[in-house]
Amino acid sequence: MTRSTAVPGGAAATERLRDPERTRQEILDVALSEFARNGYAGARVDEIAARTRTTKRMLYYYFTNKEQLYIAVLEQAYATARDAERQQDVDHLDPVPAIRTLAELTFDHHESHQDFISLVAIENIHRGEFIARSPAIAALNSPAVDLIARILERGRATGDFRRPVAAIDVHMMISAFCFFRVSNRHTFGTLFGIDMLDPARRDQYRQMIGDMVVSYLAGP
């Protein structure tokens, strides 16, 4: 006689556990939008469970508690940003087009992943306390800075880049422009009557970030 194993949520949950990765990903996708819209404190686990057609117990079966779910959402959001950089091989490019391409990739990612921008803003409200609990996020971002460092090293060797600057500062420069354009769209638009996400302005802004970085690195 075999003993059956109890699974949170009954028959429906048992069916979901047959494809645990898909279920886990569905929960993360819905949780991303819920946290981005309502923040950590305002997000409701019951709402996430309802939108994924599962139960709160099943959700905790995968993620233990709300905090662990939120951290998993942050980890996925940062991993998606880094995946975009890995998929675009810039190591074979000359230094100037390489750094420009990297800036444009960040521009494109931030524009198309606006929930990521909201999450980062929310995490800053919490003073980065949840990111600090995830060694995975720090590990994800180190290769991004290493990539910039390699481009800068090649650029100095060719004479294209003359300004002495740390890779992390270039990363900050690119992130600042691309992040601000999305995060401050509404306040900036209200104050100055400009929609920074207006498609008619997109090419101008995309070229601007590339020009800014290349011109700065060329330096005096």
Coordinates of C-alpha atoms in Angstrom, one line a residue:
M1 CA 0.0 0.0 0.0
T2 CA 1.4 3.4 -1.0
R3 CA 0.9 6.5 1.0
S4 CA -0.3 9.6 -0.9
T5 CA 1.4 12.9 -0.4
A6 CA -0.7 15.9 0.6
V7 CA -0.2 18.9 -1.6
P8 CA -1.4 22.4 -0.7
G9 CA -4.5 23.3 -2.7
G10 CA -5.9 19.9 -3.5
A11 CA -6.5 18.4 -6.9
A12 CA -6.0 21.7 -8.8
A13 CA -2.7 22.2 -7.1
T14 CA -1.6 18.7 -7.8
E15 CA -2.2 19.4 -11.5
R16 CA -0.1 22.5 -11.3
L17 CA 2.7 20.7 -9.6
R18 CA 3.1 18.6 -12.7
D19 CA 4.6 21.6 -14.4
P20 CA 6.2 23.4 -11.4
E21 CA 8.5 25.7 -13.5
R22 CA 5.6 27.1 -15.5
T23 CA 3.5 27.6 -12.4
R24 CA 6.4 29.3 -10.7
Q25 CA 6.9 31.6 -13.7
E26 CA 3.3 32.5 -13.8
I27 CA 3.3 33.5 -10.2
L28 CA 6.5 35.6 -10.7
D29 CA 5.0 37.4 -13.7
V30 CA 1.8 38.3 -11.9
A31 CA 3.7 39.3 -8.7
L32 CA 6.0 41.6 -10.7
S33 CA 3.1 43.7 -11.9
E34 CA 1.4 43.6 -8.5
F35 CA 4.5 44.8 -6.6
A36 CA 5.4 47.4 -9.3
R37 CA 1.9 48.8 -9.1
N38 CA 1.3 48.8 -5.4
G39 CA 4.7 48.6 -3.8
Y40 CA 5.9 46.0 -1.3
A41 CA 3.5 47.0 1.5
G42 CA 0.5 47.5 -0.7
A43 CA 0.8 44.4 -2.8
R44 CA -1.6 41.6 -1.8
V45 CA -0.6 38.0 -1.9
D46 CA -4.3 37.0 -2.2
E47 CA -4.6 39.1 -5.3
I48 CA -1.5 37.4 -6.9
A49 CA -3.0 34.0 -6.0
A50 CA -6.3 34.9 -7.6
R51 CA -4.8 36.3 -10.8
T52 CA -2.8 33.1 -11.2
R53 CA -5.9 30.9 -10.5
T54 CA -4.2 29.3 -7.6
T55 CA -4.3 29.5 -3.8
K56 CA -2.3 31.5 -1.2
R57 CA -1.1 28.2 0.2
M58 CA 0.2 27.0 -3.2
L59 CA 2.0 30.4 -3.6
Y60 CA 3.7 29.9 -0.3
Y61 CA 4.5 26.3 -1.3
Y62 CA 6.8 27.8 -4.0
F63 CA 8.0 31.0 -2.3
T64 CA 7.6 30.5 1.5
N65 CA 6.3 34.0 2.3
K66 CA 5.7 37.4 0.8
E67 CA 9.2 38.6 1.4
Q68 CA 10.7 35.7 -0.4
L69 CA 8.3 36.2 -3.3
Y70 CA 9.3 39.9 -3.6
I71 CA 13.0 39.0 -3.6
A72 CA 12.5 36.4 -6.3
V73 CA 10.7 39.0 -8.4
L74 CA 13.6 41.4 -7.9
E75 CA 16.1 38.7 -8.9
Q76 CA 14.1 37.9 -12.1
A77 CA 13.8 41.6 -13.0
Y78 CA 17.6 42.2 -12.7
A79 CA 18.3 38.9 -14.5
T80 CA 16.2 40.0 -17.4
A81 CA 18.1 43.2 -17.7
R82 CA 21.5 41.4 -17.7
D83 CA 20.2 38.8 -20.2
A84 CA 19.6 41.5 -22.7
E85 CA 23.2 42.5 -22.5
R86 CA 24.5 39.0 -22.8
Q87 CA 22.4 38.3 -25.9
Q88 CA 24.0 41.2 -27.7
D89 CA 27.7 40.3 -28.1
V90 CA 29.6 43.6 -28.1
D91 CA 33.1 42.2 -27.3
H92 CA 33.7 41.8 -31.0
L93 CA 32.9 45.4 -31.8
D94 CA 35.3 48.3 -31.8
P95 CA 35.2 50.3 -28.5
V96 CA 33.1 53.2 -29.7
P97 CA 30.2 51.2 -31.3
A98 CA 30.5 48.7 -28.4
I99 CA 29.8 51.3 -25.7
R100 CA 27.2 53.0 -27.8
T101 CA 25.4 49.6 -28.4
L102 CA 25.5 48.9 -24.6
A103 CA 23.9 52.3 -23.9
E104 CA 21.2 51.7 -26.5
L105 CA 20.5 48.3 -25.1
T106 CA 19.9 49.9 -21.6
F107 CA 17.7 52.5 -23.2
D108 CA 15.6 49.9 -25.0
H109 CA 15.3 47.6 -21.9
H110 CA 14.2 50.4 -19.6
E111 CA 11.6 51.6 -22.1
S112 CA 10.2 48.1 -22.6
H113 CA 10.3 47.0 -19.0
Q114 CA 8.7 49.8 -17.1
D115 CA 7.7 47.6 -14.2
F116 CA 11.4 47.1 -13.6
I117 CA 11.8 50.9 -13.2
S118 CA 9.0 50.9 -10.7
L119 CA 10.5 48.1 -8.7
V120 CA 13.9 49.8 -8.5
A121 CA 12.2 53.0 -7.4
I122 CA 10.2 51.0 -4.7
E123 CA 13.4 49.3 -3.5
N124 CA 15.1 52.6 -3.1
I125 CA 12.2 53.7 -0.9
H126 CA 13.1 50.7 1.2
R127 CA 16.7 51.8 1.1
G128 CA 17.7 48.6 -0.8
E129 CA 17.0 46.4 2.2
F130 CA 15.5 43.5 0.2
I131 CA 18.2 43.6 -2.6
A132 CA 20.8 43.4 0.2
R133 CA 19.3 40.0 1.2
S134 CA 19.9 38.6 -2.3
P135 CA 23.5 37.6 -3.1
A136 CA 22.2 36.6 -6.6
I137 CA 21.5 40.2 -7.6
A138 CA 25.0 41.4 -6.8
A139 CA 26.4 38.5 -8.7
L140 CA 24.2 39.4 -11.7
N141 CA 25.4 43.0 -11.9
S142 CA 29.1 42.4 -11.6
P143 CA 29.4 41.0 -15.2
A144 CA 27.7 44.1 -16.5
V145 CA 30.4 46.3 -15.0
D146 CA 33.1 43.9 -16.1
L147 CA 31.8 44.2 -19.7
I148 CA 32.1 48.0 -19.6
A149 CA 35.6 47.7 -18.1
R150 CA 36.7 45.5 -21.0
I151 CA 35.3 48.1 -23.5
L152 CA 37.1 50.9 -21.7
E153 CA 40.4 49.0 -21.7
R154 CA 40.2 48.4 -25.4
G155 CA 39.2 52.0 -26.0
R156 CA 42.1 53.3 -24.1
A157 CA 44.4 51.0 -26.1
T158 CA 43.1 52.3 -29.4
G159 CA 43.1 55.9 -28.2
D160 CA 39.3 56.3 -28.7
F161 CA 38.8 56.8 -24.9
R162 CA 41.1 59.2 -23.2
R163 CA 39.2 60.2 -20.0
P164 CA 40.3 58.2 -16.9
V165 CA 37.0 56.9 -15.5
A166 CA 35.9 53.8 -13.7
A167 CA 33.5 51.3 -15.3
I168 CA 31.0 51.6 -12.5
D169 CA 30.7 55.4 -13.2
V170 CA 30.0 54.8 -16.9
H171 CA 27.4 52.3 -15.8
M172 CA 25.8 54.9 -13.5
M173 CA 25.9 57.5 -16.3
I174 CA 24.0 55.2 -18.7
S175 CA 21.6 54.0 -16.1
A176 CA 20.8 57.5 -14.9
F177 CA 19.7 58.8 -18.3
C178 CA 17.7 55.7 -19.2
F179 CA 16.1 55.4 -15.8
F180 CA 15.1 59.0 -15.4
R181 CA 13.4 59.1 -18.8
V182 CA 10.9 56.4 -17.7
S183 CA 10.7 57.0 -13.9
N184 CA 10.2 60.8 -14.1
R185 CA 8.1 60.8 -17.2
H186 CA 5.0 62.1 -15.5
T187 CA 6.5 64.8 -13.2
F188 CA 8.8 66.0 -16.0
G189 CA 6.0 66.1 -18.4
T190 CA 3.7 68.0 -16.1
L191 CA 6.4 70.6 -15.3
F192 CA 7.8 71.1 -18.9
G193 CA 5.0 69.8 -21.2
I194 CA 7.3 67.2 -22.7
D195 CA 6.5 63.5 -22.9
M196 CA 9.9 61.8 -22.7
L197 CA 8.3 58.5 -24.0
D198 CA 6.8 60.2 -27.1
P199 CA 7.6 58.0 -30.0
A200 CA 8.5 61.1 -32.1
R201 CA 11.3 61.8 -29.6
R202 CA 12.5 58.3 -29.2
D203 CA 15.3 58.2 -31.8
Q204 CA 16.6 61.6 -30.6
Y205 CA 16.9 60.4 -27.0
R206 CA 18.3 57.1 -28.0
Q207 CA 21.1 58.8 -30.0
M208 CA 21.6 61.3 -27.2
I209 CA 22.6 58.7 -24.6
G210 CA 25.1 57.2 -27.0
D211 CA 26.5 60.6 -28.0
M212 CA 26.8 61.6 -24.3
V213 CA 28.8 58.5 -23.3
V214 CA 31.1 58.5 -26.3
S215 CA 31.8 62.2 -26.1
Y216 CA 32.5 62.0 -22.4
L217 CA 34.9 59.0 -22.8
A218 CA 36.7 60.7 -25.7
G219 CA 37.5 63.3 -23.1
P220 CA 40.0 66.2 -23.0

